[in-house]
mmCIF file of C-alpha atoms (C1' of nucleotides) in Angstrom:
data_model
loop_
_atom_site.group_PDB
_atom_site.id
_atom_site.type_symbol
_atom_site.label_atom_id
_atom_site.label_comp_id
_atom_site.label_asym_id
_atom_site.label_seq_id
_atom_site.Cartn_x
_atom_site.Cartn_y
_atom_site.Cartn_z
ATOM 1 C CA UNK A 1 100.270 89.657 121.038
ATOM 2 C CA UNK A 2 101.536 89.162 117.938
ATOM 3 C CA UNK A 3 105.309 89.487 117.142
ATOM 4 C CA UNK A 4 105.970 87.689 113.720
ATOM 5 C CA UNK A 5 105.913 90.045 110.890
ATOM 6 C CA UNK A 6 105.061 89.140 107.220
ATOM 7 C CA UNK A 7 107.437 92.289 106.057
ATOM 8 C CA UNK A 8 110.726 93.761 107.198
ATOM 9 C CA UNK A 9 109.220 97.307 107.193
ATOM 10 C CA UNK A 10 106.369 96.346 109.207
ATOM 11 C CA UNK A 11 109.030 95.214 112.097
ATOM 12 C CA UNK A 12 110.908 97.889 111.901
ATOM 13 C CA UNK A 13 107.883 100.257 112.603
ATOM 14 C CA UNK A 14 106.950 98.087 115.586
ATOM 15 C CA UNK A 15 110.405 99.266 117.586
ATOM 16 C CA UNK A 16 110.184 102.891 116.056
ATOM 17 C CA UNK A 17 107.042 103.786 115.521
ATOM 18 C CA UNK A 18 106.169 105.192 118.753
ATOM 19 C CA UNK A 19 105.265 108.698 118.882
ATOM 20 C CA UNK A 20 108.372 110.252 120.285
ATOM 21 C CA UNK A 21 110.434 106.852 119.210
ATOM 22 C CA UNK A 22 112.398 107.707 116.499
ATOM 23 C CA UNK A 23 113.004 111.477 117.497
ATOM 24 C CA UNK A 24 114.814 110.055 120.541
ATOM 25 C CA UNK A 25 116.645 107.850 118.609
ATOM 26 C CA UNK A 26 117.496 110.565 115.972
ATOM 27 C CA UNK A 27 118.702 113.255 119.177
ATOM 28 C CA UNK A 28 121.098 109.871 120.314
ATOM 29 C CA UNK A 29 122.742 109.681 117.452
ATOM 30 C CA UNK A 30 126.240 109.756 118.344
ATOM 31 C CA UNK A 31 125.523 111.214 121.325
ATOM 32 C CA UNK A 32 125.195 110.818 125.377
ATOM 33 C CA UNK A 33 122.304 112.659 126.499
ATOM 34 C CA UNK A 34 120.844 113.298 129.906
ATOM 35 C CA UNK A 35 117.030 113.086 130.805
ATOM 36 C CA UNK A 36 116.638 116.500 131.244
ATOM 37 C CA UNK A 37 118.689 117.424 128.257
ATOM 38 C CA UNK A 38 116.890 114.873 125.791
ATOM 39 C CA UNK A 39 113.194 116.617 127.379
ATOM 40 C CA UNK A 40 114.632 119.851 127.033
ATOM 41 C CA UNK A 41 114.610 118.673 122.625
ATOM 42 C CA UNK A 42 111.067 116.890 122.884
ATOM 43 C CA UNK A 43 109.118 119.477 125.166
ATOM 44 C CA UNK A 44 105.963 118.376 123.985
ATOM 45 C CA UNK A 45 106.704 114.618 125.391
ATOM 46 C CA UNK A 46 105.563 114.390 129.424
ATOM 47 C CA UNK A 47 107.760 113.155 131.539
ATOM 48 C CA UNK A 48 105.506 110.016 131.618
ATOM 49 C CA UNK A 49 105.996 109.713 127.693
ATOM 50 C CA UNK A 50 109.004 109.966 127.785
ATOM 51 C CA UNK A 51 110.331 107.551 130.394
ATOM 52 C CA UNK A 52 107.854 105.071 128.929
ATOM 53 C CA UNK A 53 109.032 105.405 125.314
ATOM 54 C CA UNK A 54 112.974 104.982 126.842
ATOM 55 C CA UNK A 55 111.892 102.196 128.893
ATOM 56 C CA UNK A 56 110.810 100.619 125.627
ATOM 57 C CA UNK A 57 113.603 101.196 123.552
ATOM 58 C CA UNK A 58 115.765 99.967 126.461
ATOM 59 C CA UNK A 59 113.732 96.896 126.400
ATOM 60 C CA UNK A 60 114.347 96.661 122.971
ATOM 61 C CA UNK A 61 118.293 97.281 122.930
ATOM 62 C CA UNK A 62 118.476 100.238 121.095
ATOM 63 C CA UNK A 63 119.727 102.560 123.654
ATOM 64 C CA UNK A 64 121.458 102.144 127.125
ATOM 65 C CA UNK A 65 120.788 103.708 130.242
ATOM 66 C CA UNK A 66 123.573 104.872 132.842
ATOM 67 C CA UNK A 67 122.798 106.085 135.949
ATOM 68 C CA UNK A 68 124.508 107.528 138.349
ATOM 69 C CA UNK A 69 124.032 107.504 142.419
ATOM 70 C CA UNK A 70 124.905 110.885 143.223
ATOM 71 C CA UNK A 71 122.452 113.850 144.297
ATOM 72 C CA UNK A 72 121.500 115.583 142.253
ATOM 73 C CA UNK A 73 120.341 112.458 140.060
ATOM 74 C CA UNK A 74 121.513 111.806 137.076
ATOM 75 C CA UNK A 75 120.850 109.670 134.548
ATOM 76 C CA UNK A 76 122.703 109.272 130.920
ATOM 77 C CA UNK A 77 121.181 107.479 127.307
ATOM 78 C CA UNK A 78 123.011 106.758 124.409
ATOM 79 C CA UNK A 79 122.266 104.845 121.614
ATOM 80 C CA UNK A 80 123.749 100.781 121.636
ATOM 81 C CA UNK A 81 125.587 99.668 118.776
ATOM 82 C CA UNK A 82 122.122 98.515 117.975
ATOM 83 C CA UNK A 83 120.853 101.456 117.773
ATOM 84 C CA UNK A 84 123.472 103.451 116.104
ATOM 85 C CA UNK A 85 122.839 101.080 113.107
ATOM 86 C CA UNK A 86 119.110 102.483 112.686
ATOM 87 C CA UNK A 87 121.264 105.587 111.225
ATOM 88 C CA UNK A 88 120.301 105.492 108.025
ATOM 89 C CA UNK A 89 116.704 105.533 108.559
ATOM 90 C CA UNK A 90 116.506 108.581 111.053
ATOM 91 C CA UNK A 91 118.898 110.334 108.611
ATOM 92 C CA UNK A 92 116.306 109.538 105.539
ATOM 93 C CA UNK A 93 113.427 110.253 107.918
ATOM 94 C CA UNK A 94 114.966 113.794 108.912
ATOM 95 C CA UNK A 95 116.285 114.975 105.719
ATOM 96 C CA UNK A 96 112.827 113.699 104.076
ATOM 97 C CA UNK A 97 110.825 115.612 106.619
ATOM 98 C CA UNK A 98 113.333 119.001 106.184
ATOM 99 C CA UNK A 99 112.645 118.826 102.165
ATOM 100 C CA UNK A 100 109.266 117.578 101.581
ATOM 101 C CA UNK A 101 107.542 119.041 104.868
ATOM 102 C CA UNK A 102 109.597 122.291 105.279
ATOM 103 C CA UNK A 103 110.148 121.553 108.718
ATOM 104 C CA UNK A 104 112.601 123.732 110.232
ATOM 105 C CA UNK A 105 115.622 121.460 110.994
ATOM 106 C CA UNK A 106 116.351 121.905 114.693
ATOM 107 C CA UNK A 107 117.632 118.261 114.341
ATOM 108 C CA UNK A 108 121.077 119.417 112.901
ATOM 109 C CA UNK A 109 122.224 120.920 116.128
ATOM 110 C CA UNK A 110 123.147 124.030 116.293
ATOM 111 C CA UNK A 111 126.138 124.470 118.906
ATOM 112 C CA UNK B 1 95.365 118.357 117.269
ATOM 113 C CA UNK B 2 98.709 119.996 116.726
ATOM 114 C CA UNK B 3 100.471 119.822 113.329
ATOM 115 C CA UNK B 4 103.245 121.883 114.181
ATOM 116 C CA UNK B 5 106.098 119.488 114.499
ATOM 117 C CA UNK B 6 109.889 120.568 116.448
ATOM 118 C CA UNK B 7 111.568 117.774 114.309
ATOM 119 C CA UNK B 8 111.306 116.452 110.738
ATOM 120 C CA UNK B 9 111.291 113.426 111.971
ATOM 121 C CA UNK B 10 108.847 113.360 114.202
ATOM 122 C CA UNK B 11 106.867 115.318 110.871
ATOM 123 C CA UNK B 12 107.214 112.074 108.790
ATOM 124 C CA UNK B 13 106.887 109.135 111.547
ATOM 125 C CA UNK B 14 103.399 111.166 111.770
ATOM 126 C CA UNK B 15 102.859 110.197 107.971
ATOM 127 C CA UNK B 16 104.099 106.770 107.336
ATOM 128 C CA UNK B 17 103.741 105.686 111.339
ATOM 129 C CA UNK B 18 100.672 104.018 111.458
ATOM 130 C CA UNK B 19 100.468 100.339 111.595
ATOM 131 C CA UNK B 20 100.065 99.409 108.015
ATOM 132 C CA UNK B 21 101.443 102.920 106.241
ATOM 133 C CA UNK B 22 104.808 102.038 106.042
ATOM 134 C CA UNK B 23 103.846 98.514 104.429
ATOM 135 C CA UNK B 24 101.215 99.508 102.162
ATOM 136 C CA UNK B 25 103.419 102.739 100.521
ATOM 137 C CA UNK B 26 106.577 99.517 100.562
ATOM 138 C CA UNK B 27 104.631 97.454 98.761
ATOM 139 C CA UNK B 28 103.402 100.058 96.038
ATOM 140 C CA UNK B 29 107.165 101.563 95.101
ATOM 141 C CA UNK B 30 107.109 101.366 91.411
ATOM 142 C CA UNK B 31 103.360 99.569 90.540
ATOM 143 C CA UNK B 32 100.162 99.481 90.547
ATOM 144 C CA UNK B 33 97.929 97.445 93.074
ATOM 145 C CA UNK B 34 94.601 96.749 93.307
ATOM 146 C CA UNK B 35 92.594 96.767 96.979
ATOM 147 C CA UNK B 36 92.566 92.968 96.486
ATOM 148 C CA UNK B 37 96.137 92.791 95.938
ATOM 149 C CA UNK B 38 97.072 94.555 98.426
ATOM 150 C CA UNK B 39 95.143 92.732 101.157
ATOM 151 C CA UNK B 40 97.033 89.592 100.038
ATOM 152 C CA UNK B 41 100.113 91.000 100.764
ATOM 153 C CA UNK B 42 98.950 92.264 104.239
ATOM 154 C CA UNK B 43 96.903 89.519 105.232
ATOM 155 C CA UNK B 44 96.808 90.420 108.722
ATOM 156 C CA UNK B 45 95.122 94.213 108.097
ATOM 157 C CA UNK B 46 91.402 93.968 108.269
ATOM 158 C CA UNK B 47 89.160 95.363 105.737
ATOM 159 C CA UNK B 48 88.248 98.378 107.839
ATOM 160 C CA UNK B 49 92.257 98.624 108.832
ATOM 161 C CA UNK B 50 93.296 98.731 105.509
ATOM 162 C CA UNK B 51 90.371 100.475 103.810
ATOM 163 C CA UNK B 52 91.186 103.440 106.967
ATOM 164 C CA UNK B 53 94.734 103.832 106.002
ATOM 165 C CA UNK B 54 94.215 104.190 102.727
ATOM 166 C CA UNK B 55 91.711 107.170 103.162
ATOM 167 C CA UNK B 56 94.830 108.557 105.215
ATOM 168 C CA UNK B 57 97.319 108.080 103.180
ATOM 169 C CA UNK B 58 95.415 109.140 100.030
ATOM 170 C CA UNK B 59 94.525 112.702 102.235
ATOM 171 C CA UNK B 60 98.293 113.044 102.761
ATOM 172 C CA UNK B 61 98.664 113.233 99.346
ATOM 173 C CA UNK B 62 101.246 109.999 99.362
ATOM 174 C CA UNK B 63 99.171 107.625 97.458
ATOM 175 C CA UNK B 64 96.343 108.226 94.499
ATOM 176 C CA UNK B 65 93.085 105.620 94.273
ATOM 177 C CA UNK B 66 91.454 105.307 90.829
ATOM 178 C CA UNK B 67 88.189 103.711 90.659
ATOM 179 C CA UNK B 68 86.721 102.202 87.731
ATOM 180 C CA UNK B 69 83.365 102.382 86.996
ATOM 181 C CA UNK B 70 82.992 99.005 86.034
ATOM 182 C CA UNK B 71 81.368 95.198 87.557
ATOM 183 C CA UNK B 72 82.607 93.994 89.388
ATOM 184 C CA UNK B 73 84.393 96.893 90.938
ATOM 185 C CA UNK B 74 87.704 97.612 90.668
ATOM 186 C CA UNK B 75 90.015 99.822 92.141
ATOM 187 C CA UNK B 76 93.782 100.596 91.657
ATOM 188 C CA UNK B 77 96.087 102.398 93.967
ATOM 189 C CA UNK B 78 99.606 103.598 93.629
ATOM 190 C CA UNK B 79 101.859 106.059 94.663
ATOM 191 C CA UNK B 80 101.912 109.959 94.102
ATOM 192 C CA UNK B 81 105.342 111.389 93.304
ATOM 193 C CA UNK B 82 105.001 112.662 96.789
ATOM 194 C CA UNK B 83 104.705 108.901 97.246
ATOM 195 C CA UNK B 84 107.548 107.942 95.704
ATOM 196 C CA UNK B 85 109.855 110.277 97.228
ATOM 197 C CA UNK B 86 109.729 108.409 100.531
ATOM 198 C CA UNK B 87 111.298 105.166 98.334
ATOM 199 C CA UNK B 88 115.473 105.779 100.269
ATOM 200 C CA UNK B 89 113.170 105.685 103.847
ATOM 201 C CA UNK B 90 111.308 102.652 103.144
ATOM 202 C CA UNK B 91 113.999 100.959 101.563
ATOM 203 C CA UNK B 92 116.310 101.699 104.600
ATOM 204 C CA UNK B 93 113.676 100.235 106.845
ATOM 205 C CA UNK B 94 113.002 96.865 104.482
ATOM 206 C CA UNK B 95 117.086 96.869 104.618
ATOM 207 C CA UNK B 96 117.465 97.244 108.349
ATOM 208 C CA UNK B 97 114.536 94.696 108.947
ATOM 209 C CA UNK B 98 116.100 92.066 107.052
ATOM 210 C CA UNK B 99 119.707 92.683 108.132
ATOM 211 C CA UNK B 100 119.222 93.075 111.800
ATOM 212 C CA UNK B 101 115.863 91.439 112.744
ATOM 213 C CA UNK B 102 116.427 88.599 110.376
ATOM 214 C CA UNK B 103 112.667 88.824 108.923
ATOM 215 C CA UNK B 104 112.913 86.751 106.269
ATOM 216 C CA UNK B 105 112.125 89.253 102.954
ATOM 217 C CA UNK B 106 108.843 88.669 101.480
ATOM 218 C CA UNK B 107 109.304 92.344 100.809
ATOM 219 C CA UNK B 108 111.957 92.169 97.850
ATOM 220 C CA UNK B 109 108.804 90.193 95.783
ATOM 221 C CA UNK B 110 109.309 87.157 93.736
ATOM 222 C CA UNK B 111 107.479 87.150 90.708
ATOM 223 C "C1'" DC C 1 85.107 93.129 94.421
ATOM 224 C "C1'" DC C 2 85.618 96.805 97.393
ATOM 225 C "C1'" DG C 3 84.518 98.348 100.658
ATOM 226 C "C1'" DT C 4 81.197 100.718 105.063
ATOM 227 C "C1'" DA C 5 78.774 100.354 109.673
ATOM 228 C "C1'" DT C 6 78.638 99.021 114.248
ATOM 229 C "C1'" DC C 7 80.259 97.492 118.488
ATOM 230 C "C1'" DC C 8 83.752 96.975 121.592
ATOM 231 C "C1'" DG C 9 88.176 96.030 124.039
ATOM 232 C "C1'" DT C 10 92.792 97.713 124.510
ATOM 233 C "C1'" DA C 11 96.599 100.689 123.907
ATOM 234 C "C1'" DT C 12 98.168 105.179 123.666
ATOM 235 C "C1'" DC C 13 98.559 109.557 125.290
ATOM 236 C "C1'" DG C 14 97.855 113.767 128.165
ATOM 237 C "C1'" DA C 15 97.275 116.308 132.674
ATOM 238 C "C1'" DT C 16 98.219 116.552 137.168
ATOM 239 C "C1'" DA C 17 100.194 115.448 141.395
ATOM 240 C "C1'" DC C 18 103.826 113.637 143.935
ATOM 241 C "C1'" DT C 19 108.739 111.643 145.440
ATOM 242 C "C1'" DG C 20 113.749 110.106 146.634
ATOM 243 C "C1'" DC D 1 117.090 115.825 138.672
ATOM 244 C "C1'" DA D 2 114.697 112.073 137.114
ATOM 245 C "C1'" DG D 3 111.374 110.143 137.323
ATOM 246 C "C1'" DT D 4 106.403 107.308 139.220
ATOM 247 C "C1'" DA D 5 101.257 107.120 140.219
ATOM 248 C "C1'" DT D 6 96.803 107.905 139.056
ATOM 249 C "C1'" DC D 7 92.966 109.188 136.339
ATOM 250 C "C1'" DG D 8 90.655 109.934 132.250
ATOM 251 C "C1'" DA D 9 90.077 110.947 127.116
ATOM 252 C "C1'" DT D 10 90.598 109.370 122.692
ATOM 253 C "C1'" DA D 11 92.758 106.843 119.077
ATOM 254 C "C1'" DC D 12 93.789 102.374 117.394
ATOM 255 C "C1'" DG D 13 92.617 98.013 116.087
ATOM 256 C "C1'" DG D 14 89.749 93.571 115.728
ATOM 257 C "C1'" DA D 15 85.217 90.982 114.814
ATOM 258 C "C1'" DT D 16 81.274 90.758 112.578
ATOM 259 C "C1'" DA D 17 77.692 92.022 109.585
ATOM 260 C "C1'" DC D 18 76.124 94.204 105.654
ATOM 261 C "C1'" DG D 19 75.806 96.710 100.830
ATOM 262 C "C1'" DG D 20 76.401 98.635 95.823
#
DNA sequence: CCGTATCCGTATCGATACTG
DNA sequence: CAGTATCGATACGGATACGG
């Protein structure tokens, strides 16, 4: 496989460009979120998905994962200071998709 | 297939998320290419590869191809305001790629 | 010059079932 | 609760050949 990139924007697609990628990164923001709690914003993502997509940022660095050895299980992700500095592209992303797309923000939480 | 998207985010990663998108709209901010330019600047995209993204990016209304009726052929492609409005993304990402990934910037062209 | 057509391997993704 | 295992469909991507 190939990991050199002619272009800066080409590499940065190759660590968020995964389907469900960049909307975990973008629920992280700032945030510690549990598994169930991050599924609970990306319903359409399968459990499989979705452990494979935070396997792969974790590979990458971007976010960390904290678990904890008590029953019930439970498991925490937040973003690494890696991560945190992809900021301004999920916030350009989001605010692009709310204006240009008319997507409904659910990404600015409500309470 | 389901267009309905939760997240704007997850709305434009489905536009600009493909392989080559992201490069190909980067590297048409503010000109005018031609298909042969273009492939010099992504060497690595195969005709078909870059021909197919183009089709898909010119259906999503983010990039306009003008073909003149002339020999040889020749055919220009640039972006649609729609286009354009995704410059504060793509920037961010040629930005973040350089800063944190250290890809050295063939992006920021010399002339 | 600017592509399309075909073949084909691989990666991605979904559905379902199951587990400590 | 937080996943893994397995199977299968389809999309993605590369190689090569060809055409107006």
């Amino acid at each position: 496989m190939n990991k050199e990139f002619n272009c800066p924007v080409e590499a940065t697609i190759s660590l968020i460009g995964g389907k469900y990628k960049s909307v975990i990164l973008f629920h992280l923001m700032g945030k510690t979120l549990r598994y169930s709690e991050l599924h609970k914003k990306i319903p359409k993502a399968t459990d499989k998905m979705l452990a494979q997509q935070l396997r792969e940022l974790e590979k990458d660095g971007l976010i960390k994962r904290t678990v904890y050895p008590v029953v019930p299980p439970k498991t925490e992700y937040n973003l690494t200071e890696f991560g945190e500095s992809l900021s301004p592209i999920l916030n350009a992303m989001c605010n692009w998709g709310e204006s240009y797309l008319n997507i409904p923000s659910q990404c600015v939480e409500e309470s």
